[in-house]
Tab-separated table of C-alpha atoms in Angstrom:
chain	number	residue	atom	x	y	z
A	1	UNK	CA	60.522	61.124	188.586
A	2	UNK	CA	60.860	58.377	186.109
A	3	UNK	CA	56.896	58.892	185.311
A	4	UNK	CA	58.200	62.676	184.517
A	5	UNK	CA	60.686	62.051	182.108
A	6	UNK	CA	58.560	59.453	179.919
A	7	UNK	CA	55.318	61.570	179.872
A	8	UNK	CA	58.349	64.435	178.371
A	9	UNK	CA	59.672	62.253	175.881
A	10	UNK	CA	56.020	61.322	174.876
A	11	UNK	CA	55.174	65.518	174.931
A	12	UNK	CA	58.492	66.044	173.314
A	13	UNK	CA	57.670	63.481	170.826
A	14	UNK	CA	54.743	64.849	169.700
A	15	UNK	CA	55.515	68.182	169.628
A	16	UNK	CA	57.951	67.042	167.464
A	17	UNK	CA	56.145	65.591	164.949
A	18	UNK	CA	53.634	68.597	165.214
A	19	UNK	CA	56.371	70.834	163.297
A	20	UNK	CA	55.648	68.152	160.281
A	21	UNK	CA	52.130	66.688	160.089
A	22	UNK	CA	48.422	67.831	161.044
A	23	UNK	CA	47.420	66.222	164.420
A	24	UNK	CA	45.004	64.580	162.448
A	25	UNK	CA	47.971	62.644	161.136
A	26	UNK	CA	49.814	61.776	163.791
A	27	UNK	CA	49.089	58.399	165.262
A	28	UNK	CA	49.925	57.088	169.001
A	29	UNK	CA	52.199	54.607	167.023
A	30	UNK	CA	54.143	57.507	165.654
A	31	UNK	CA	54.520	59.201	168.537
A	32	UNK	CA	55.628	56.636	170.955
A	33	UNK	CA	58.218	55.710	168.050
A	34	UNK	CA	58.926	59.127	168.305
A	35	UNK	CA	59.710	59.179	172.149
A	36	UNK	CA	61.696	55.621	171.684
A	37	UNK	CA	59.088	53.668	173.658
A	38	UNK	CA	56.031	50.830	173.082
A	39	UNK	CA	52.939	51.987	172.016
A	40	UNK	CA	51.316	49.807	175.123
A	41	UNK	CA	53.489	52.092	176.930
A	42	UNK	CA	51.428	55.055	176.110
A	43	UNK	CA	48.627	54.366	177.428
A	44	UNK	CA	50.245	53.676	181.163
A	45	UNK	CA	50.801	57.331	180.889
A	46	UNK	CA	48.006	58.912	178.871
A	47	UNK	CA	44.501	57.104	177.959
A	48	UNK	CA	44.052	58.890	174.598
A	49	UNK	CA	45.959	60.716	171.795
A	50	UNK	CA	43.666	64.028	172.423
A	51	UNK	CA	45.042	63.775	176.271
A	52	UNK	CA	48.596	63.474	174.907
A	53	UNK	CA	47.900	67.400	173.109
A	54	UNK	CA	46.118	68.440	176.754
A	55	UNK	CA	48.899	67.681	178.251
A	56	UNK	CA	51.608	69.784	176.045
A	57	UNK	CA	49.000	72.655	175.956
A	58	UNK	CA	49.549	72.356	179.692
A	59	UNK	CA	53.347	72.387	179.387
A	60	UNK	CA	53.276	75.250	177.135
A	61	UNK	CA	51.604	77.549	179.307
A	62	UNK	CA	53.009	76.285	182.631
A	63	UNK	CA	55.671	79.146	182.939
A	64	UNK	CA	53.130	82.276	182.960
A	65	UNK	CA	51.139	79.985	184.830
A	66	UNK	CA	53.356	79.311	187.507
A	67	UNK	CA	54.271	83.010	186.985
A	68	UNK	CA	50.701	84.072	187.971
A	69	UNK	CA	50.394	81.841	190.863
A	70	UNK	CA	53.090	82.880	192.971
A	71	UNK	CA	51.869	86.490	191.878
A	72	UNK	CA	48.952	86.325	193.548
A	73	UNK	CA	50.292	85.666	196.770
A	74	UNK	CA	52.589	88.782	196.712
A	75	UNK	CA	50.167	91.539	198.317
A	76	UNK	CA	52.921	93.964	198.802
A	77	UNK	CA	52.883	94.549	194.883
A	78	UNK	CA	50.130	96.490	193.571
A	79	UNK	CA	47.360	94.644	191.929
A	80	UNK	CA	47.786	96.253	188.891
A	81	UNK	CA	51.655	95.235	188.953
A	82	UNK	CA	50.877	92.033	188.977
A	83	UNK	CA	48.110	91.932	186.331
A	84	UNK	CA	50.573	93.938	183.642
A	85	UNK	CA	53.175	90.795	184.346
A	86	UNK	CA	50.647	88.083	184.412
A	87	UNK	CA	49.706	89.470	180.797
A	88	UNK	CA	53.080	89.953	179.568
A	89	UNK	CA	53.857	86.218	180.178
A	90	UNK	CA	50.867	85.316	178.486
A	91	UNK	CA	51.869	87.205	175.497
A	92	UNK	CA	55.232	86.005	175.456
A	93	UNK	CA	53.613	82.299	175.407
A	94	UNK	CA	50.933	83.086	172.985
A	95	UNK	CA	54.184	84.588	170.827
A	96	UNK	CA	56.125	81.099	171.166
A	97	UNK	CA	53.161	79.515	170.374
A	98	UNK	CA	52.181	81.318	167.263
A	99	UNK	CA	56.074	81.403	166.294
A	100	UNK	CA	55.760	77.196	166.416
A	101	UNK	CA	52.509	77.051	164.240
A	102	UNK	CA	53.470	79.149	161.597
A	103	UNK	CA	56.594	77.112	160.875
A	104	UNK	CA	54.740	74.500	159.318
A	105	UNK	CA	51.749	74.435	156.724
A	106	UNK	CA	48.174	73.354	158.882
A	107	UNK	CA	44.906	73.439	157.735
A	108	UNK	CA	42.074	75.411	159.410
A	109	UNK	CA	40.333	72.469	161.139
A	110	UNK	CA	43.671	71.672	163.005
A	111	UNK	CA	44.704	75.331	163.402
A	112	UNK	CA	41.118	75.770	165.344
A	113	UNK	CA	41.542	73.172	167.173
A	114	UNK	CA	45.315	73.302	168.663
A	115	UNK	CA	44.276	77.093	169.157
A	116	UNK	CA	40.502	76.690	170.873
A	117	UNK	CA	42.912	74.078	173.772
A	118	UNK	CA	45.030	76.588	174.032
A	119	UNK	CA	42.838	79.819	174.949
A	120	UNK	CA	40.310	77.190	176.871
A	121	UNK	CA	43.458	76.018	178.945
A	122	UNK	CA	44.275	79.384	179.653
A	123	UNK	CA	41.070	81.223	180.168
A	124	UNK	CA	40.143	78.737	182.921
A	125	UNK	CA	43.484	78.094	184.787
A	126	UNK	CA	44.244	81.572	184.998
A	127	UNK	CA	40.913	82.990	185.955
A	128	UNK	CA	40.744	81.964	189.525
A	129	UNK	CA	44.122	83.581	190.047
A	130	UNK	CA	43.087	86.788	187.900
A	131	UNK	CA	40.058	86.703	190.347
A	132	UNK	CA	42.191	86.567	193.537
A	133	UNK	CA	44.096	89.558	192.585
A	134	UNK	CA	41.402	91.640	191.894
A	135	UNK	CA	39.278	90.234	194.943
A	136	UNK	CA	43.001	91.590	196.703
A	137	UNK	CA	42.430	95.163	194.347
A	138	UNK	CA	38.889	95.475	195.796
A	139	UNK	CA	39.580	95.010	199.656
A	140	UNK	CA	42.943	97.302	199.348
A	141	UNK	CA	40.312	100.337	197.520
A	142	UNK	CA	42.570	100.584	194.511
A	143	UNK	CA	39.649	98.104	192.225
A	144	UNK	CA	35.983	99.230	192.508
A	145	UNK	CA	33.832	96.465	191.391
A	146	UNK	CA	31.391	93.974	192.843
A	147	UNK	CA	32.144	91.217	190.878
A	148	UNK	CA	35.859	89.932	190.667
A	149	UNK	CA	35.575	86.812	188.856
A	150	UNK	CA	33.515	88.150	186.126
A	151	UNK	CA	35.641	90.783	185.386
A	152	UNK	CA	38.385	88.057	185.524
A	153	UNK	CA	36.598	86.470	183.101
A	154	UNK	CA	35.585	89.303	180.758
A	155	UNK	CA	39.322	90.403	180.383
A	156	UNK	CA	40.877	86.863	179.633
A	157	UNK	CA	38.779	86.278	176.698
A	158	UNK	CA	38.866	89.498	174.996
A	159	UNK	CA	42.746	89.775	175.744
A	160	UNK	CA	43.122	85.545	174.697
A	161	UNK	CA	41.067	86.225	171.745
A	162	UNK	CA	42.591	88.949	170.530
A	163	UNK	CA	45.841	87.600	171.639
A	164	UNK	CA	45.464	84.444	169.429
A	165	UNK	CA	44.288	86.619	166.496
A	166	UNK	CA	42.802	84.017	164.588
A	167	UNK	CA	38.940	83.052	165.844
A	168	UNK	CA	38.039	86.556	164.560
A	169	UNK	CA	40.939	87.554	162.682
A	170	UNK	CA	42.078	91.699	162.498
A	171	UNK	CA	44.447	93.773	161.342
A	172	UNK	CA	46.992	95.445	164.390
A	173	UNK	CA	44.961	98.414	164.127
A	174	UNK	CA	41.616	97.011	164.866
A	175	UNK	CA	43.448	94.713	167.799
A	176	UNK	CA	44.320	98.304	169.405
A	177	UNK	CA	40.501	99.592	168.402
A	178	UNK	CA	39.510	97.018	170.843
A	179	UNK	CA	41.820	97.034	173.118
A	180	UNK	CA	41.824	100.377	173.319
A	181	UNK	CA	37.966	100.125	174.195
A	182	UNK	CA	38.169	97.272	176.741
A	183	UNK	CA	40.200	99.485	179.048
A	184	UNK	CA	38.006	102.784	178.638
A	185	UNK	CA	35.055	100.420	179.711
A	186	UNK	CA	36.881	98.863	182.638
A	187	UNK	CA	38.433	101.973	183.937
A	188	UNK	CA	35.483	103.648	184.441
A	189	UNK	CA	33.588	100.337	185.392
A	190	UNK	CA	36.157	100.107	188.422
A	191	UNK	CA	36.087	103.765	188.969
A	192	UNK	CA	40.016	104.072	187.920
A	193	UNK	CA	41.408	106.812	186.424
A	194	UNK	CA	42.257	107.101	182.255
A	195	UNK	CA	45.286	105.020	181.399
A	196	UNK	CA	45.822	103.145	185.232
A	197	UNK	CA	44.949	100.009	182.651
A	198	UNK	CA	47.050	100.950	179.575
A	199	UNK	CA	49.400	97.756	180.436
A	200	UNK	CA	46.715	95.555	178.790
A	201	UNK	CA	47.615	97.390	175.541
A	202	UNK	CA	49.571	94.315	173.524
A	203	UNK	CA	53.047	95.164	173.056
């Protein structure tokens, strides 16, 4: 528990000084003067600065995370239940995310690099659960499709990406364009009928 609390203060620390300064910018001496603790210190809880900004990418997204795990284990909802509130968690993350970085001024190196963590932490801790679900879909005859993790993957990075709106960067109309598109493909891919996937529309 005590572990816990400093590895918060050091996430809390630099999250702080993230409002302020370019990561870039930030050294392990600010941050553990940040958190009120030794710079030796740090490194009994995290072996690098870059593992210190894993680690709050982690905390960031742990809620829809969390949210998504204990989803998949509840069959009695239908699979496409729990894929329209898996999403919506990881829009109201992305939200508090992009709501945080656009408080401060950040250049584009630093932008596209807090931002690549982000969707790379994401894509891959939320696939295997997007998979199960579908795998779930597919054995209950409401999913057709032969390959659940792919089309895991497939719909986490072109929701992520266009989530994030900044790697290739569009205008709310062109975000729907594609959206839009994404669900006629995988709708008739997985033999559903016209709008059973409209909750991956971004709202």
């Amino acid at each position: 528990m005590q572990n816990q609390t400093k590895q918060d203060q050091i996430l809390d620390a630099l999250q702080t000084l993230l409002g302020d300064k370019n990561i870039q910018n930030i050294s392990v001496s600010e941050i553990a003067q940040t958190a009120g603790i030794g710079k030796g210190s740090i490194y009994y809880y995290f072996p690098s600065k870059d593992s210190i900004v894993d680690a709050l990418v982690e905390r960031n997204y742990e809620k829809p995370l969390e949210t998504a795990k204990n989803l998949a284990k509840q069959t009695s909802i239908s699979p496409f239940t729990r894929m329209a509130m898996i999403f919506q968690a990881c829009r109201n993350s992305s939200t508090e995310f992009r709501a945080q970085d656009e408080t401060k001024t950040s250049d584009a190196k630093e932008d596209a690099f807090i931002r690549q963590k982000y969707m790379k932490h994401l894509i891959s801790e939320m696939k295997p659960v997007l998979t199960e679900i579908i795998r779930q879909g597919i054995e209950q005859g409401e999913i057709h499709f032969d390959y659940p993790a792919a089309l895991a993957e497939i719909v986490l990075i072109v929701l992520t990406v266009k989530l994030d709106n900044s790697l290739v960067p569009s205008d709310p109309g062109k975000i729907e364009e594609t959206i839009l598109g994404l669900i006629s493909l995988l709708e008739k891919g997985t033999e559903n009928p016209a709008g059973s996937l409209n909750f991956l529309m971004m709202k």
